[in-house]
Short mmCIF file of C-alpha atoms in Angstrom, two decimals:
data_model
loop_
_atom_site.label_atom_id
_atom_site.label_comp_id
_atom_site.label_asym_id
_atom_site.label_seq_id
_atom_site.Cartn_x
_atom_site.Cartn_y
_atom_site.Cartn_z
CA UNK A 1 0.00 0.00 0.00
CA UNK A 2 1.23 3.21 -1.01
CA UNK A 3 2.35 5.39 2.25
CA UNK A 4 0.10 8.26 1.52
CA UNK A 5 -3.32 5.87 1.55
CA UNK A 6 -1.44 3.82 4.61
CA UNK A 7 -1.54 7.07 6.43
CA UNK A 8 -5.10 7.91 5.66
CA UNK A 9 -6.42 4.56 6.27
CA UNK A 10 -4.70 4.86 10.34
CA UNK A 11 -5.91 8.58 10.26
CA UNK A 12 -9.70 7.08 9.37
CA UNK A 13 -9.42 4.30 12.06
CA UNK A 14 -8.15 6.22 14.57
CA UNK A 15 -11.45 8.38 13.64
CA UNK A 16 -13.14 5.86 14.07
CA UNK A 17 -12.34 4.22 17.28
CA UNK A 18 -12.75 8.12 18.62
CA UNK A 19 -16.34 8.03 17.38
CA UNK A 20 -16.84 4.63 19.29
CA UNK A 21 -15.60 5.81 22.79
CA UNK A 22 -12.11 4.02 23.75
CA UNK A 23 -14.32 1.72 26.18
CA UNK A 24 -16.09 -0.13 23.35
CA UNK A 25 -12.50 -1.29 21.32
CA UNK A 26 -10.63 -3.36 24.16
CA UNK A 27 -12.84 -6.77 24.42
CA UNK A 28 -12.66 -7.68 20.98
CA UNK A 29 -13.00 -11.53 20.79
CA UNK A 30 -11.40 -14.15 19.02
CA UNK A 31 -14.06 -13.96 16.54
CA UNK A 32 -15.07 -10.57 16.36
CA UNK A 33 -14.42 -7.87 13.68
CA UNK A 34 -10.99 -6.87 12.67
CA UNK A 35 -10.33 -2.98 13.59
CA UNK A 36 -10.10 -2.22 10.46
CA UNK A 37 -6.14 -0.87 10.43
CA UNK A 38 -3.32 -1.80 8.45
CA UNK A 39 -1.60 -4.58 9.42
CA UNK A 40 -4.72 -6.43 11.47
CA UNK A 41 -4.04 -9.83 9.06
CA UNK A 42 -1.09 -10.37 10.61
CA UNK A 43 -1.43 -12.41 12.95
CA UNK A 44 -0.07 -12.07 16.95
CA UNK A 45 2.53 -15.24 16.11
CA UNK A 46 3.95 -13.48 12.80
CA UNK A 47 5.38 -10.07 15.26
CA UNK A 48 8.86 -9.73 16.69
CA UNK A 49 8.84 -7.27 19.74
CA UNK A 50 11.11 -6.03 22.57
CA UNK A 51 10.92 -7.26 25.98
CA UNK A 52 12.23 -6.56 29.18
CA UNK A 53 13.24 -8.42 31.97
CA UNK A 54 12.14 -8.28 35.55
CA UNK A 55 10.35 -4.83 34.28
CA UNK A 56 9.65 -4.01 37.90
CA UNK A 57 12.88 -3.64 39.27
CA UNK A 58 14.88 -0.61 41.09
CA UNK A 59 17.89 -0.26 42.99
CA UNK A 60 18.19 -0.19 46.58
CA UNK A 61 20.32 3.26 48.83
CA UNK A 62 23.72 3.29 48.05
CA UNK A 63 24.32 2.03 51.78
CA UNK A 64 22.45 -1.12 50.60
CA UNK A 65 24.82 -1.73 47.43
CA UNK A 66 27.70 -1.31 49.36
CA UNK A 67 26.74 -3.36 52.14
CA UNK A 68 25.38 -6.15 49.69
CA UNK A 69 28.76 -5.72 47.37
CA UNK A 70 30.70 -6.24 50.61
CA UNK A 71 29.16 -9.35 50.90
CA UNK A 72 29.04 -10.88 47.50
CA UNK A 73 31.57 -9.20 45.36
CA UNK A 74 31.29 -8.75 41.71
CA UNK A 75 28.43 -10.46 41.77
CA UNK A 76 26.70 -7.46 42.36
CA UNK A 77 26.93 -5.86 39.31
CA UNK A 78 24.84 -8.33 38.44
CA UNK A 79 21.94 -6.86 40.19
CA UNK A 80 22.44 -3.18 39.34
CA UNK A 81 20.33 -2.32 36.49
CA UNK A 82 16.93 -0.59 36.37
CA UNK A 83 13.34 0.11 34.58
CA UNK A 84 11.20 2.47 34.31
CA UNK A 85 7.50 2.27 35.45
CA UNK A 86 5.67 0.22 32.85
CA UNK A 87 3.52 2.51 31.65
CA UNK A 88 6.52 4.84 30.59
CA UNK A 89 8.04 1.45 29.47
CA UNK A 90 5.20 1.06 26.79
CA UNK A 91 5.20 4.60 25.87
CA UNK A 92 9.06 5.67 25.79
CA UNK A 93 10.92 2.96 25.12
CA UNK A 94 8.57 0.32 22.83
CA UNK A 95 8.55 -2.52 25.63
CA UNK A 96 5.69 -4.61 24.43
CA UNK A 97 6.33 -7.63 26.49
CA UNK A 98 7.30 -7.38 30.66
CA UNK A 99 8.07 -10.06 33.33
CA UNK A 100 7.07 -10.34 36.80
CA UNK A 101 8.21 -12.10 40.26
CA UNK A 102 5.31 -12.99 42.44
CA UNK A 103 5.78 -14.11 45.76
CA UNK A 104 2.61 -15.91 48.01
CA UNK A 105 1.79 -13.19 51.40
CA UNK A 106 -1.49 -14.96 52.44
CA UNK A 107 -1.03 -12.85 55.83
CA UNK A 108 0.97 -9.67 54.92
CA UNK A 109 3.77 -8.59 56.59
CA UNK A 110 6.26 -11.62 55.43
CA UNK A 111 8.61 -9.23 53.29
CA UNK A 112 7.88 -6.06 55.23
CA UNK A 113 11.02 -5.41 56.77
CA UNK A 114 14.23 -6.70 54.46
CA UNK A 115 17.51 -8.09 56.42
CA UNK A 116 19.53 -6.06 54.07
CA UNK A 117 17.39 -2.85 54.78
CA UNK A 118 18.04 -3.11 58.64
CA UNK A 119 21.70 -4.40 58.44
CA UNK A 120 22.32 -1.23 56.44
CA UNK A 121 20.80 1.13 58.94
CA UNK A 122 17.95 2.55 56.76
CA UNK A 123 15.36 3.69 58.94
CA UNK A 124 12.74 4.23 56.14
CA UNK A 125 9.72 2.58 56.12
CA UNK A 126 8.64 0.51 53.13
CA UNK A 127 5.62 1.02 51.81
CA UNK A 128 2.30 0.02 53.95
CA UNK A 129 1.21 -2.35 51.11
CA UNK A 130 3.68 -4.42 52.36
CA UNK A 131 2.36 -5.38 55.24
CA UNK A 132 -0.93 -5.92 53.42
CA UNK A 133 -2.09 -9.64 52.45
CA UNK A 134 -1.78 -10.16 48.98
CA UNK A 135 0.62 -11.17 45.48
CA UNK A 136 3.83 -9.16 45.90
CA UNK A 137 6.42 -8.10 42.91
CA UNK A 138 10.11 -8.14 43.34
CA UNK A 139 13.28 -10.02 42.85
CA UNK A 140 14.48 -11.60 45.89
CA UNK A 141 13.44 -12.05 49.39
CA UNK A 142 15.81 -9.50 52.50
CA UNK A 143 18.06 -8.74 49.25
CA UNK A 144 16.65 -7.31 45.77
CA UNK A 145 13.74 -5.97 46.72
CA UNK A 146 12.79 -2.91 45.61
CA UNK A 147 9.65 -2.53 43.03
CA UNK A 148 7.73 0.22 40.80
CA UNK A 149 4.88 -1.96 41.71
CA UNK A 150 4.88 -3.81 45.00
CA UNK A 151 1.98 -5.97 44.26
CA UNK A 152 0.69 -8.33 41.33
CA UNK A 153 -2.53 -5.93 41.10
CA UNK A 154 -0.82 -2.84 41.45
CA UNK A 155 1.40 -3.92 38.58
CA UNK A 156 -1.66 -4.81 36.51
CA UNK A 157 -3.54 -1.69 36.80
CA UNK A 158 -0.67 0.38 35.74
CA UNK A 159 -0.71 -1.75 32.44
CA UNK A 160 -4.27 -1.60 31.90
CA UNK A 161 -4.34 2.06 32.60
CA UNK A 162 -1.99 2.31 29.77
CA UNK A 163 -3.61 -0.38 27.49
CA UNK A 164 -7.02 1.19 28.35
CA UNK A 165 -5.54 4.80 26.70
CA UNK A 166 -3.82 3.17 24.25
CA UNK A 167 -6.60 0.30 22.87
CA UNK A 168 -4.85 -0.72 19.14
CA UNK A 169 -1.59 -1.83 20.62
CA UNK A 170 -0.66 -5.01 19.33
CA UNK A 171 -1.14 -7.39 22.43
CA UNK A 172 1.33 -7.32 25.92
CA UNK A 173 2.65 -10.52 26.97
CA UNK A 174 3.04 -10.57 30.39
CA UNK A 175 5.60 -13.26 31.51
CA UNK A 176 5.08 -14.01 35.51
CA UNK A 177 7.45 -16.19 37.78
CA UNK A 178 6.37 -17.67 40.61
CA UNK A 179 8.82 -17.22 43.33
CA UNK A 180 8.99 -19.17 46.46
CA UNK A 181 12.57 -20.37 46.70
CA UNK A 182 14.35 -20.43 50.54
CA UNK A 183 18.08 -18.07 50.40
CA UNK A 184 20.89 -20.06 51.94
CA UNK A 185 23.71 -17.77 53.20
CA UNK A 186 25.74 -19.38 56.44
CA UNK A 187 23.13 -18.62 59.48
CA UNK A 188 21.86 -15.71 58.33
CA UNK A 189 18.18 -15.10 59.23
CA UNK A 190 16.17 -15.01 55.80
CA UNK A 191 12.12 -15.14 55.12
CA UNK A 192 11.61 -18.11 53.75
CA UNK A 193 8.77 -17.86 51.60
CA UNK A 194 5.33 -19.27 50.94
CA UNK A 195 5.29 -22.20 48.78
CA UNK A 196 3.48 -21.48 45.39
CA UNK A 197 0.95 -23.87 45.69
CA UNK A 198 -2.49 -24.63 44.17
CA UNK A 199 -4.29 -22.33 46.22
CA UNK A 200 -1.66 -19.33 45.58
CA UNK A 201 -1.93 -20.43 41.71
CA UNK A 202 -5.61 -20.21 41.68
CA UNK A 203 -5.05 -16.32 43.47
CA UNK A 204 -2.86 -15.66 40.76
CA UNK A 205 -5.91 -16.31 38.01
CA UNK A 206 -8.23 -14.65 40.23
CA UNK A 207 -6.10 -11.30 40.52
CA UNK A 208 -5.82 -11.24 36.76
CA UNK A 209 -9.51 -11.74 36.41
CA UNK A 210 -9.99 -9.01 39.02
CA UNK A 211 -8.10 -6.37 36.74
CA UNK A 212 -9.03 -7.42 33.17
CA UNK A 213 -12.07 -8.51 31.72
CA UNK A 214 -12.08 -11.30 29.91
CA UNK A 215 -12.37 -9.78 26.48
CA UNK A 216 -9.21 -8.02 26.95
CA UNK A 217 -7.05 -11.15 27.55
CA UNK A 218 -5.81 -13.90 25.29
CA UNK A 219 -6.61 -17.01 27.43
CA UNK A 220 -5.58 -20.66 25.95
CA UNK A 221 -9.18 -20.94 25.56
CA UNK A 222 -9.79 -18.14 23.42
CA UNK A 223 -7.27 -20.01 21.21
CA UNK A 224 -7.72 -23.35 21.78
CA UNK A 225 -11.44 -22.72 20.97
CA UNK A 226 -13.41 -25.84 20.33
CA UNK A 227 -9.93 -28.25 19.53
CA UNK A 228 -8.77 -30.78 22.37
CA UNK A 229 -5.54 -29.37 22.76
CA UNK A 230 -3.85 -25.93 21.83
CA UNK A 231 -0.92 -27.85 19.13
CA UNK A 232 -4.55 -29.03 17.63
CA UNK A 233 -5.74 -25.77 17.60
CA UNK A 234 -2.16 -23.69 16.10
CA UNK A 235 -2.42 -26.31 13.44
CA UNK A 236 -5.77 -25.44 12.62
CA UNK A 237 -6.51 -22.19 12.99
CA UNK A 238 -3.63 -20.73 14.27
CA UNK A 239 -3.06 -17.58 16.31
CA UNK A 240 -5.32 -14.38 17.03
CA UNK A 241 -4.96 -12.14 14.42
CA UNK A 242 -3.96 -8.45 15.25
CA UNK A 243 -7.57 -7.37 14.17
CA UNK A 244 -8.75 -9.46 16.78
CA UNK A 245 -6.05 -9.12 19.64
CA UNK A 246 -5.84 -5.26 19.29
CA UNK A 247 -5.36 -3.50 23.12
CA UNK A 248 -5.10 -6.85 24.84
CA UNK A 249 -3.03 -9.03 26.95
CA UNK A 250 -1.65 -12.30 27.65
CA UNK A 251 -0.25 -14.47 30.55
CA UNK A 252 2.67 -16.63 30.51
CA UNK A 253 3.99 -18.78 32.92
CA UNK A 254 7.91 -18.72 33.56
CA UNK A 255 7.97 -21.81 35.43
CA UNK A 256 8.29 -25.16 34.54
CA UNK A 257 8.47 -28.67 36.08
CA UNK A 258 6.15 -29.09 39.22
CA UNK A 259 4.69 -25.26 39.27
CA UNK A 260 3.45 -26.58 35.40
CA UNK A 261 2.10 -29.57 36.62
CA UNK A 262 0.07 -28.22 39.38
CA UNK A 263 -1.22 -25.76 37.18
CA UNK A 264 -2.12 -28.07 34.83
CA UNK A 265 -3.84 -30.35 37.33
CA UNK A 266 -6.94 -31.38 36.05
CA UNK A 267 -7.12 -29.49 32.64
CA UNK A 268 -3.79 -30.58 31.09
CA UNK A 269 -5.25 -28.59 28.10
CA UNK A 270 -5.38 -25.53 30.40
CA UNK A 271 -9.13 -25.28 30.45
CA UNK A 272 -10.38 -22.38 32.49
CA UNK A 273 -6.69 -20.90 33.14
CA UNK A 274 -5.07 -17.48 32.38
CA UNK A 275 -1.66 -18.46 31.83
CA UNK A 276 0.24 -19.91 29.10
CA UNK A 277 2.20 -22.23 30.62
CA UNK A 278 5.98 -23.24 29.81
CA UNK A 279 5.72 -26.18 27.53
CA UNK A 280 7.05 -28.99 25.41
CA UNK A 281 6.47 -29.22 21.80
CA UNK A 282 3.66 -31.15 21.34
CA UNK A 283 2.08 -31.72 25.12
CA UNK A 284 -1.69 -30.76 25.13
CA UNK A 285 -0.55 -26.92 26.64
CA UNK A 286 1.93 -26.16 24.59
CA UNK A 287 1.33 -23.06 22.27
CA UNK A 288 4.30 -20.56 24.47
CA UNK A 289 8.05 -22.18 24.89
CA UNK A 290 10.56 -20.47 26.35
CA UNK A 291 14.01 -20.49 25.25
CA UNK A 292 16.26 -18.05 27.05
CA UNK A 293 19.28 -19.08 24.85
CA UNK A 294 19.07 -17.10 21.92
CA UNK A 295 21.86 -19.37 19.94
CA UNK A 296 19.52 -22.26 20.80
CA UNK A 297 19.34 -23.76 17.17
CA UNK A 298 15.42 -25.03 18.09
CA UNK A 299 14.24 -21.33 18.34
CA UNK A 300 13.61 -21.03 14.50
CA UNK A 301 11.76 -24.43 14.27
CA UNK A 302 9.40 -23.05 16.70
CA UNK A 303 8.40 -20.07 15.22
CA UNK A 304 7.67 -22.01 11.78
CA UNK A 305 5.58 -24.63 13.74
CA UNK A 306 3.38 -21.97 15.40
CA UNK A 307 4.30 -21.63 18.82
CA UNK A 308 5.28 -18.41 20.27
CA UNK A 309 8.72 -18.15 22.55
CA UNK A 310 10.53 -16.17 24.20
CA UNK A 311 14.26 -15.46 24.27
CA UNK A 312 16.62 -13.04 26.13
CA UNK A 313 19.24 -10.75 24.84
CA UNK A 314 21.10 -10.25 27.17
CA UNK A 315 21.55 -10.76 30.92
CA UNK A 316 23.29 -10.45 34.42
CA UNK A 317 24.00 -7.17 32.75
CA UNK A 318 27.03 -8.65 31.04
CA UNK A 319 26.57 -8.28 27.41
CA UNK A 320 25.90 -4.59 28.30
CA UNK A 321 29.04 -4.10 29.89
CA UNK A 322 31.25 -5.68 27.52
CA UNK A 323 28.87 -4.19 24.58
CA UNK A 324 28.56 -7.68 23.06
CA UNK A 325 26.08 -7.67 21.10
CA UNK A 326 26.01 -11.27 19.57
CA UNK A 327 23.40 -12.43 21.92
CA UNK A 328 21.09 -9.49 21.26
CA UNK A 329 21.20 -10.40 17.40
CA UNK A 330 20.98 -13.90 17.47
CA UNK A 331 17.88 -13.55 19.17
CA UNK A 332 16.56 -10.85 16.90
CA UNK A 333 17.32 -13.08 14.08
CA UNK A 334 15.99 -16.60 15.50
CA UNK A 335 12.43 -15.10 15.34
CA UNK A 336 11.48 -15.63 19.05
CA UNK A 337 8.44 -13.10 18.99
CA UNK A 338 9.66 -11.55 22.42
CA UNK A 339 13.01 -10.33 22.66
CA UNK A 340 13.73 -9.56 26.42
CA UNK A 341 16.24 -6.84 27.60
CA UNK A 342 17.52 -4.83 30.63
CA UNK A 343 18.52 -2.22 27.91
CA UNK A 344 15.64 -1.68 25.96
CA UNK A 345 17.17 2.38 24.89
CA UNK A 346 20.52 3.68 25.16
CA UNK A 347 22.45 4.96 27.87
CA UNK A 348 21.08 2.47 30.24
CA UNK A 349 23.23 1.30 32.37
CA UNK A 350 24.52 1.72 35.97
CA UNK A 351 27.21 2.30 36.97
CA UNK A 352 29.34 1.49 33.09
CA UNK A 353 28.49 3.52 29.79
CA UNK A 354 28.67 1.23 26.24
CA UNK A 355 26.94 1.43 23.04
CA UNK A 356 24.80 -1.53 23.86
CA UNK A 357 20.90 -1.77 23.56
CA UNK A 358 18.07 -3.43 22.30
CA UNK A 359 15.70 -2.13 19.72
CA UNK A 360 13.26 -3.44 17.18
CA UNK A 361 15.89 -3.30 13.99
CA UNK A 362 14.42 0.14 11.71
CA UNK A 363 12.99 1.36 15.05
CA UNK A 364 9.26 0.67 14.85
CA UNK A 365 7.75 -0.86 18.07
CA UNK A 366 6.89 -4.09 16.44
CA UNK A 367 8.61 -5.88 13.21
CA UNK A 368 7.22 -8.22 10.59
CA UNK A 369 8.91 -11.40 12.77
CA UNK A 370 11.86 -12.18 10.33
CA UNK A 371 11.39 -16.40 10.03
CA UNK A 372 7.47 -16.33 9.52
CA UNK A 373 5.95 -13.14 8.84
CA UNK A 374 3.83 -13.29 5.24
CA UNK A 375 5.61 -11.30 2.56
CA UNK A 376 2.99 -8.60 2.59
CA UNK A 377 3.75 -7.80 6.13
CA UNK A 378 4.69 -4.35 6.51
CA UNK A 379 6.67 -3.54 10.09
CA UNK A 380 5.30 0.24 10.12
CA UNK A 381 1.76 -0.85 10.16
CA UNK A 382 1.70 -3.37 12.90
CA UNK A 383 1.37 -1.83 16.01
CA UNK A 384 -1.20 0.84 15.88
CA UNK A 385 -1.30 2.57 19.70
CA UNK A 386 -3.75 5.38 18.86
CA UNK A 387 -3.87 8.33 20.51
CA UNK A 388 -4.06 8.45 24.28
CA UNK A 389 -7.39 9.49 26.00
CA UNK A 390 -5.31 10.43 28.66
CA UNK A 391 -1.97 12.78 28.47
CA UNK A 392 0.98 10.52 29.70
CA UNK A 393 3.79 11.77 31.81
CA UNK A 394 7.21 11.28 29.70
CA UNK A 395 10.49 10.83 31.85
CA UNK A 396 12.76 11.77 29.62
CA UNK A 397 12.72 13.63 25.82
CA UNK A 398 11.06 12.00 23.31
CA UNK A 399 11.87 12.57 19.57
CA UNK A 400 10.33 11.35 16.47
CA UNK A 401 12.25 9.71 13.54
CA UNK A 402 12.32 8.62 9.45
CA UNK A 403 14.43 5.35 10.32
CA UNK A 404 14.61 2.64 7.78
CA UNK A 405 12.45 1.46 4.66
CA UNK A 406 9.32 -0.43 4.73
CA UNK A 407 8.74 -3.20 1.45
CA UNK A 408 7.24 -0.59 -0.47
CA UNK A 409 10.73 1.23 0.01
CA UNK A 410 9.46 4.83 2.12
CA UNK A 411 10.42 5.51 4.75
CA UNK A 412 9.03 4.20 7.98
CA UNK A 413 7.98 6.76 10.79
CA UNK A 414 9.67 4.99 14.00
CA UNK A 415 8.20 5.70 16.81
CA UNK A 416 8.80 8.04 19.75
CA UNK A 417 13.04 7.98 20.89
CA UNK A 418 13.47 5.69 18.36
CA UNK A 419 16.76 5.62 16.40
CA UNK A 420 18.51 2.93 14.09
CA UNK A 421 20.74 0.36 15.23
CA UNK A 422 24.20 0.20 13.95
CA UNK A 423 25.30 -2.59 11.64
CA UNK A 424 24.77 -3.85 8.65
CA UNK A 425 20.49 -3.78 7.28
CA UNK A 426 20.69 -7.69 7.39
CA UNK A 427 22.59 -8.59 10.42
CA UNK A 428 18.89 -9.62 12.09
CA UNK A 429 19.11 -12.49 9.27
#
């Protein structure tokens, strides 16, 4: 399609979803009508998008890294990196994919008042939520525990807020870990947490369901629809297009081995659940696999057979530091539709200064995925945010770019901050 009628056609639709009232386009189903944008036959499995990992997480006072350095060494740089509040995630820096660590606090209270926080002499309190029963977000128990969102709901809500004022975003994958396992550290007193059981896995569904109605999440029954098992199903009918998964969200399970099989207990199809869980090719739940090896040689296969995996480009901050950036391409080029990151912009890092980063190669927010996308997919057209009902609160600049050519060979508007990356146009493969 010609740019100027591509243009014109988003400039009508965004008309249009005005003239409906932004509450009436989140909820589309499986089946319903396609939005009517450019790019809503692609469908959710044929994308390549930017992740980031453990999207919550801030760092603790400075007497808390040097007391926890003191202790572990190096190791701590391994802990020092950052991320913004997911809203300004979505909106700055093209995350379309987050993670989460959820820890069980039936009672409340149970990672209230960190060992590292007292050992270090900080006399601040943390916040009251914390003491509150419920799902809490961060990264470790006494040590790594400091959050943009403390809880699992609190989390939520800031990404429906944002999906709510944004509703033709091609769909957020949120990846959650359950967390429940006991630090060992010579005698040194640490919580030891609540095990993830059945019950706490059942709370996990019901927060979700508490924050999102149904027709704004991607369940495995919305794609397993009326086949036995979701392989039956990709075979069939495949994936949600982005017509019909515009301003949602979707669940997936970190976790494998006995967290999957309690989950799974009873419905090894994942009837009634939220989450995608952490398969094998070919069992009755498998439609997400996750591959955190970007050089794994399977990734590829994957991808071509329908499911939908994640991969990581970096981690431990280590590719960042050294500004290696052979793991970030490899994964951009084994078509793993979510590309996770601590470095999702420039300039990122703590504590070090490289080149490194992780962006969506031309700089749109989403990319025709590069081992299965149809050859009519353009990048520029596929995710379609629209224009907030709500003015958002940047953190930092943002600037608007010509970067790279879409198939019909203009230019393609990248989004807000976004800028090229360096290397040769094929190096994504």
């Amino acid at each position: 399609m010609p740019r100027a009628r591509r243009i014109g056609a988003v400039l009508a639709a965004a008309a249009a979803v005005a003239s409906l009232g932004m509450a009436a386009v989140p909820g589309l189903s499986a089946q319903a009508q396609d939005t009517g944008l450019p790019g809503d036959d692609i469908r959710l499995n044929e994308i390549q998008v930017v992740g980031s990992h453990n999207s919550y997480h801030l760092m603790p006072s400075q007497a808390e890294l040097d007391l926890r350095r003191s202790v572990i060494g190096a190791a701590e740089d391994r802990m020092e990196y950052r991320h913004l509040p997911l809203p300004d995630q979505f909106q700055e820096q093209k995350v379309r994919q987050i993670e989460l660590d959820v820890f069980v606090d039936k009672e409340g209270g149970r990672y209230a008042h960190p060992l590292l926080r007292s050992a270090a002499g900080v006399t601040a309190p943390l916040d009251p939520v914390m003491s509150e029963p419920g799902l809490k977000v961060f990264h470790i128990q006494d040590v790594d525990y400091e959050s943009t969102c403390l809880t699992l709901e609190a989390c939520l809500r800031a990404v429906k807020g944002w999906s709510d004022a944004h509703p033709t975003h091609v769909p957020i994958a949120i990846l959650l870990e359950l967390k429940d396992t006991p630090l060992e550290l010579g005698d040194l007193p640490f919580v030891v947490p609540e095990p993830f059981d059945a019950t706490a896995m059942n709370e996990v569904d019901s927060v979700i369901r508490s924050v999102f109605p149904a027709d704004q999440v991607i369940t495995p029954d919305d794609v397993r629809g009326s086949h036995a098992t979701l392989p039956e199903a990709l075979a069939d009918t495949g994936w949600p297009t982005l017509g019909q998964s515009r301003g949602k969200v979707m669940f997936l399970m970190d976790n494998g081995g006995g967290y999957r099989d309690t989950y799974l207990a009873g419905a090894s199809n994942l009837a009634g659940r939220m989450m995608f869980t952490n398969a094998d090719p070919g069992d009755d739940d498998a439609a997400f696999i996750k591959r955190n090896d970007p050089t794994d040689p399977s990734i590829p296969d994957l991808v071509r057979d329908g499911y939908v995996v994640r991969t990581r480009a970096d981690s431990d901050t280590l590719e960042a530091r050294d500004n290696d950036t052979s793991q970030r391409d490899a994964a951009l080029a084994s078509g793993a539709q979510w590309v996770s990151t601590d470095f999702p912009v420039p300039n990122f890092g703590v504590g070090f200064e490289t080149d490194y980063f992780v962006e969506i190669p031309g700089g749109t927010v989403a990319r025709c995925n590069p081992v299965n996308a149809p050859p009519d997919c353009v990048s520029a057209d596929l995710d379609q945010p629209g224009v907030p009902t709500t003015p958002t609160t940047s953190t930092s600049a943002a600037t608007t770019s010509t970067v790279g050519t879409d198939q019909d060979g203009t230019g393609v508007q990248g989004a807000a901050g976004a800028s090229p990356l360096s290397g040769s146009p094929n190096y994504t493969g």
